[in-house]
Tab-separated table of C-alpha atoms in Angstrom:
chain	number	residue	atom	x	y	z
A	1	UNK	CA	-65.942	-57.264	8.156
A	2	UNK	CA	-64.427	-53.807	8.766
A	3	UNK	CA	-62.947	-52.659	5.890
A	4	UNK	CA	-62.806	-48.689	6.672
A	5	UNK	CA	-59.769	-49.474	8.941
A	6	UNK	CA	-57.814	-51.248	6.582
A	7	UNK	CA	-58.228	-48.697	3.395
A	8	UNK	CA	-56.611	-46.455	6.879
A	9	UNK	CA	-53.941	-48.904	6.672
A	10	UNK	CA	-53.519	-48.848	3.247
A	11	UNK	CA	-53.602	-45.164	2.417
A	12	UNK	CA	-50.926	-44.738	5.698
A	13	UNK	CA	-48.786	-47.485	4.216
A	14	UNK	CA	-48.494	-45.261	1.301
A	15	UNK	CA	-47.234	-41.978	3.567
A	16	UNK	CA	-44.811	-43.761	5.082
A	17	UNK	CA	-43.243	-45.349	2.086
A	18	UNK	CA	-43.155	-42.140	0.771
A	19	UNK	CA	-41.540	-40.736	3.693
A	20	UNK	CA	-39.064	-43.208	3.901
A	21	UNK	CA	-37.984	-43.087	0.529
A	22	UNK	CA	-37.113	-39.638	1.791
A	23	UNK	CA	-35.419	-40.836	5.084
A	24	UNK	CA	-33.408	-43.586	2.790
A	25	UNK	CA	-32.163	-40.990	0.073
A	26	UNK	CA	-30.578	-38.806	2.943
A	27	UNK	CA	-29.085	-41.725	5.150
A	28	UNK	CA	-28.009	-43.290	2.245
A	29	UNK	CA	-30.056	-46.659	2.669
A	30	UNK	CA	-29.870	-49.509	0.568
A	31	UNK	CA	-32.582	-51.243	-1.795
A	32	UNK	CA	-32.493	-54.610	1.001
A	33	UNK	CA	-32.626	-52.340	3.899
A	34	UNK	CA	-35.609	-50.145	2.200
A	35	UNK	CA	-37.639	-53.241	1.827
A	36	UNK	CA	-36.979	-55.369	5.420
A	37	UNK	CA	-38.323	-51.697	6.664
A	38	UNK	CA	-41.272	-51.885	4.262
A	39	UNK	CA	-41.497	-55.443	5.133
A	40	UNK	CA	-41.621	-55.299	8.942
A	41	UNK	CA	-44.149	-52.187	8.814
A	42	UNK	CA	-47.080	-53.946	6.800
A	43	UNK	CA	-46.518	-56.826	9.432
A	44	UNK	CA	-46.646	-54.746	11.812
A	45	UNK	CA	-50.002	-52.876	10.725
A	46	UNK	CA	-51.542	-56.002	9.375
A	47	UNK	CA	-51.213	-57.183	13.225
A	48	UNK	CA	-52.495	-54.203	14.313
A	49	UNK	CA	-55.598	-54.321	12.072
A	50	UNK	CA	-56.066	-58.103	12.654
A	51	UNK	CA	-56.282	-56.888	16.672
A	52	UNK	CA	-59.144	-54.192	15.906
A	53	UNK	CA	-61.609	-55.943	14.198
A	54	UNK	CA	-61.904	-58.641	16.791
């Protein structure tokens, strides 16, 4: 199993968090929007990873 790209996924997960924080703290974001963001992104990059390693 490749596990290389998914430590990727992991350690990008973390950037964008961290940018998004950012992003909610100057648009004024709430907590439930924060996390259906956070939500829909490790979807979305589980998906992606589940496509690579086939």
């Amino acid at each position: 199993m490749e596990i290389t790209g998914l430590i990727l996924l992991v350690f990008l997960a973390f950037l964008v968090a961290w940018l998004l924080n950012k992003v909610r703290r100057f648009f004024r974001l709430g907590n439930v929007a924060y996390a259906g963001v956070m939500i829909v992104f490790v979807i979305a990059m589980l998906l992606i990873w589940g496509q690579s390693i086939r």
